[in-house]
Amino acid sequence: MSFGGAVDSARNGAGNGVAHSIQVRNLHKSFGAFDVLTGLDLMFADDAITTILGPSGTGKSVLIKHLVGLLEPDDGEVLIFGRDIWKISAKERYELRTRMGVLFQDGALFGSMNIFDNTAFPLRKHTDKTEDEIREIVMRRLTEVGLERSWTKLPNEVSGGMRKRAGFARALVMDPAIVFFDEPDSGLDPVRTSLLNDLILDMHSEHRGTYLLVTHDIRTARKVSDYVGLIWKGRVVHYGEADEAFASEDPFVRQFLSGESAGPLGMD
Ligand SMILES: Nc1ncnc2c1ncn2[C@@H]1O[C@H](COP(=O)(O)OP(=O)(O)O)[C@@H](O)[C@H]1O
Ligand SMILES: [Mg+2]
């Protein structure tokens, strides 16, 4: 099994006419003696949905935190719109973050704010828009995710699926060029997962942008992805178009994408 090919195919992506506003090169991250990311290379195609699949604890959330500038690499580069986000000033990094939306794993809503105020938060914080303008934008976003009648509710007064949708509305409220989703399907039953995946596809076709979604759920990946990357032991071991990955004869890719226990992948 060759792991070099994945890196090459990720690099080659630049040559085939696909633009990439996010590029990760040789990313290393350890916590103490524990190596999480061990030389991760990846590019994310603009205007497409890329899914990164990997088992729990493989560093998917750690990867997203590097991409949004919350964690600094031990080694390697994170390029967003062609700029290494750790070689620019904190102010520039902060401005860059206003062009990214993030749906965190747990929705990350403020518990003491209602759904309207949670969704309005980035606009109040980062823009000079008037409250009338904010109301117009927030209600449009909440309507898109089906929460127009729940805007007065606190996060703990609505279901997990509704919290995810509120987090999604908030992630999109600044019209971001890049949207990150950290396990949007976690904690949802299969029906709500499927509905949320439909919503992701609808919102992408409506607003476009570079979407990066990490998950361990193969059904989610199958449904929403244009491209898939597989991470294993801190590296990208396969990257390519979703149709090709799901039709792959490679025993490693097949085992990974079928979720079977028999095959070249072991527990260690
Ligand atoms: N801030 C941290 N300090 C120490 N260990 C961490 C930290 N963040 C993540 N880890 C560890 O790194 C590994 C990868 O974590 P994570 O990216 O959250 O995995 P997942 O793929 O499930 O999202 C886990 O073993 C986790 O315990
Ligand atoms: Mg995670």
XYZ file of C-alpha atoms and ligand atoms in Angstrom:
296
model
C 0.000 0.000 0.000
C 1.500 3.320 -1.035
C 0.651 6.422 0.929
C 2.745 8.677 -1.295
C 0.125 8.630 -4.042
C -2.416 10.536 -1.985
C -0.025 13.378 -1.450
C 0.883 13.457 -5.126
C -2.732 13.466 -6.206
C -3.465 16.292 -3.752
C -0.605 18.294 -5.214
C -1.560 17.467 -8.772
C -4.986 18.920 -8.139
C -3.449 22.329 -8.802
C -2.546 21.338 -12.350
C -5.938 20.275 -13.649
C -7.655 23.638 -13.670
C -9.208 23.376 -10.216
C -8.576 26.403 -7.974
C -7.827 25.871 -4.300
C -8.265 28.639 -1.733
C -7.143 26.329 1.089
C -3.875 24.423 0.987
C -2.268 22.460 3.777
C 1.366 21.455 3.439
C 3.239 18.999 5.611
C 1.192 19.823 8.700
C 2.564 18.418 11.949
C 0.959 18.681 15.363
C 1.739 16.855 18.587
C 0.338 17.243 22.067
C 3.173 16.311 24.397
C 4.554 13.003 23.152
C 1.352 12.269 21.225
C 1.676 12.862 17.470
C -1.724 13.737 15.994
C -0.931 15.186 12.557
C 2.217 13.715 11.031
C 2.771 15.482 7.717
C -0.693 16.158 6.358
C -0.921 17.482 2.789
C -4.209 18.558 1.283
C -5.919 21.079 -0.966
C -9.573 21.949 -1.019
C -11.208 22.625 -4.368
C -13.020 25.957 -4.599
C -16.747 25.931 -5.010
C -16.953 22.238 -4.099
C -17.803 20.158 -1.052
C -14.823 18.167 0.192
C -15.321 15.603 2.922
C -12.517 14.396 5.141
C -13.282 10.985 6.542
C -11.438 9.418 9.415
C -12.159 7.410 12.531
C -12.729 9.161 15.866
C -9.562 10.525 17.407
C -7.630 10.805 14.109
C -7.251 14.567 14.291
C -10.186 15.859 12.238
C -11.138 18.551 14.742
C -7.467 19.365 15.247
C -7.167 19.875 11.468
C -10.153 22.263 11.396
C -8.732 24.241 14.324
C -5.540 24.756 12.311
C -7.512 25.905 9.274
C -9.443 28.533 11.210
C -6.346 29.748 13.040
C -7.190 28.423 16.512
C -4.201 26.048 16.673
C -0.695 26.819 15.450
C 1.198 24.090 13.556
C 4.371 22.592 15.020
C 5.596 22.387 11.444
C 4.146 22.901 7.971
C 1.905 25.540 6.416
C -1.744 26.453 6.193
C -2.389 28.673 3.164
C -5.741 30.430 2.889
C -6.264 32.477 -0.265
C -2.559 31.886 -0.906
C -1.336 33.305 2.421
C 0.256 31.359 5.245
C -2.076 32.212 8.110
C 0.722 31.841 10.644
C 3.004 34.306 8.847
C 0.545 37.194 8.904
C -0.305 39.445 11.832
C -2.927 38.468 14.399
C -5.099 41.292 13.034
C -4.888 39.977 9.463
C -5.630 36.466 10.712
C -8.673 37.812 12.537
C -9.893 39.550 9.362
C -9.371 36.367 7.375
C -11.539 34.510 9.867
C -14.472 36.783 9.091
C -14.480 35.191 5.608
C -14.844 31.714 7.096
C -17.884 30.152 8.702
C -17.591 27.270 11.120
C -20.185 24.810 12.312
C -18.519 23.279 15.361
C -19.173 19.701 16.418
C -21.531 20.653 19.252
C -23.088 23.648 17.486
C -21.185 25.893 19.960
C -24.135 28.213 20.519
C -24.078 30.613 23.447
C -26.424 29.035 25.986
C -27.681 32.312 27.389
C -28.581 33.848 23.994
C -31.673 32.996 21.996
C -31.369 31.634 18.474
C -31.800 35.072 16.927
C -29.005 36.635 19.007
C -26.725 33.653 18.418
C -27.202 34.012 14.669
C -26.808 37.788 14.784
C -23.617 37.586 16.869
C -21.023 37.622 14.016
C -22.814 40.532 12.299
C -22.926 42.587 15.501
C -19.304 41.767 16.249
C -17.705 42.182 12.825
C -19.861 44.653 10.880
C -21.369 48.131 11.260
C -24.784 47.012 10.054
C -27.843 48.526 11.692
C -30.191 46.393 13.779
C -32.761 46.606 10.955
C -30.246 45.264 8.445
C -29.171 42.564 10.881
C -32.764 41.485 11.500
C -33.359 41.181 7.758
C -30.260 39.008 7.214
C -30.761 36.855 10.308
C -34.417 36.129 9.571
C -33.547 35.240 5.962
C -30.902 32.773 7.177
C -33.157 31.322 9.864
C -35.919 30.863 7.289
C -33.498 29.012 4.999
C -32.746 26.524 7.771
C -36.389 26.259 8.867
C -36.070 28.095 12.184
C -38.041 31.253 11.418
C -40.604 30.403 14.105
C -38.039 29.386 16.758
C -35.904 32.502 16.858
C -36.883 33.434 20.440
C -35.934 30.025 21.843
C -32.799 29.348 23.874
C -30.499 26.568 22.590
C -31.502 24.199 25.401
C -35.187 24.644 24.493
C -34.790 23.136 21.012
C -33.714 19.735 19.650
C -30.152 18.777 18.752
C -31.041 18.960 15.057
C -32.388 22.494 15.497
C -29.220 23.537 17.333
C -27.176 22.250 14.389
C -29.348 24.217 11.983
C -28.995 27.348 14.110
C -25.220 26.826 14.090
C -25.406 26.475 10.316
C -27.378 29.739 9.978
C -24.781 31.472 12.130
C -21.905 29.966 10.110
C -23.409 31.440 6.914
C -24.503 34.818 8.203
C -21.365 36.669 7.054
C -21.579 35.190 3.501
C -18.313 33.294 4.003
C -16.175 32.140 1.084
C -15.213 29.056 3.098
C -17.398 27.009 5.434
C -16.119 24.295 7.785
C -18.386 21.631 9.239
C -17.075 19.525 12.095
C -19.132 16.315 12.187
C -22.470 17.949 11.373
C -24.025 14.489 11.740
C -22.756 13.752 15.257
C -25.533 13.113 17.752
C -28.274 13.112 15.113
C -30.448 10.153 14.169
C -30.257 8.914 10.547
C -33.355 10.849 9.425
C -32.146 14.160 10.878
C -28.663 13.478 9.495
C -30.165 12.982 6.069
C -32.210 16.189 6.345
C -29.173 18.165 7.470
C -27.168 16.757 4.559
C -29.926 17.871 2.169
C -29.722 21.318 3.739
C -25.942 21.434 3.250
C -26.388 20.544 -0.435
C -29.198 23.102 -0.892
C -27.253 25.878 0.801
C -24.155 25.082 -1.223
C -26.018 25.205 -4.514
C -27.677 28.484 -3.443
C -24.646 30.315 -2.015
C -21.661 28.367 -3.466
C -18.298 28.520 -1.718
C -15.626 26.123 -0.540
C -17.140 23.687 1.921
C -15.040 21.384 4.039
C -16.813 18.800 6.084
C -15.198 16.302 8.422
C -17.076 13.228 9.539
C -16.700 9.575 10.401
C -20.071 8.848 8.786
C -19.640 7.242 5.375
C -23.279 7.828 4.401
C -22.844 11.555 4.926
C -19.690 11.503 2.803
C -21.449 9.546 0.071
C -24.334 11.979 -0.017
C -22.665 15.375 0.006
C -19.117 15.043 -1.336
C -17.624 16.242 -4.587
C -14.190 15.215 -3.300
C -13.143 12.970 -0.452
C -9.971 12.723 1.569
C -9.252 9.857 3.912
C -7.112 10.470 6.967
C -5.361 7.740 8.782
C -2.719 8.105 11.476
C -2.352 11.823 10.974
C -1.910 11.823 7.205
C -4.067 11.968 4.118
C -3.896 8.492 2.622
C -6.300 9.031 -0.252
C -7.695 12.120 -1.946
C -9.782 12.391 -5.075
C -13.199 12.769 -6.657
C -15.923 11.193 -4.563
C -17.316 9.006 -7.391
C -13.890 7.532 -8.008
C -13.198 6.939 -4.325
C -16.505 5.152 -3.817
C -15.881 2.979 -6.895
C -12.242 2.319 -5.985
C -10.853 -1.218 -6.159
C -7.992 -0.305 -3.850
C -8.341 -2.619 -0.828
C -7.429 0.141 1.603
C -9.912 2.654 0.177
C -12.594 -0.022 -0.082
C -12.189 -1.107 3.501
C -12.207 2.484 4.659
C -15.313 3.460 2.707
C -17.264 0.288 3.370
C -16.544 0.359 7.106
C -15.621 -3.343 7.057
C -13.381 -4.788 9.727
C -11.611 -7.230 7.382
C -8.875 -5.740 5.198
C -5.494 -4.069 5.290
C -6.457 -1.607 8.053
C -5.815 -2.762 11.600
C -6.689 -1.274 14.942
C -3.132 -0.207 15.817
N -5.724 20.450 23.017
C -5.393 19.144 23.060
N -4.519 18.672 23.976
C -4.166 17.375 24.018
N -4.641 16.433 23.175
C -5.533 16.827 22.250
C -5.961 18.208 22.143
N -6.827 18.297 21.116
C -6.945 17.049 20.617
N -6.172 16.169 21.294
C -6.034 14.732 20.984
O -5.746 14.613 19.608
C -6.396 13.491 19.044
C -7.229 13.918 17.859
O -8.322 14.686 18.343
P -9.491 15.214 17.411
O -8.956 16.045 16.328
O -10.471 15.847 18.325
O -10.076 13.847 16.813
P -11.341 13.668 15.839
O -10.803 13.071 14.566
O -12.250 12.695 16.529
O -11.965 15.007 15.652
C -7.221 12.867 20.163
O -6.513 11.755 20.682
C -7.334 13.978 21.173
O -7.447 13.453 22.477
Mg -13.745 15.796 16.202
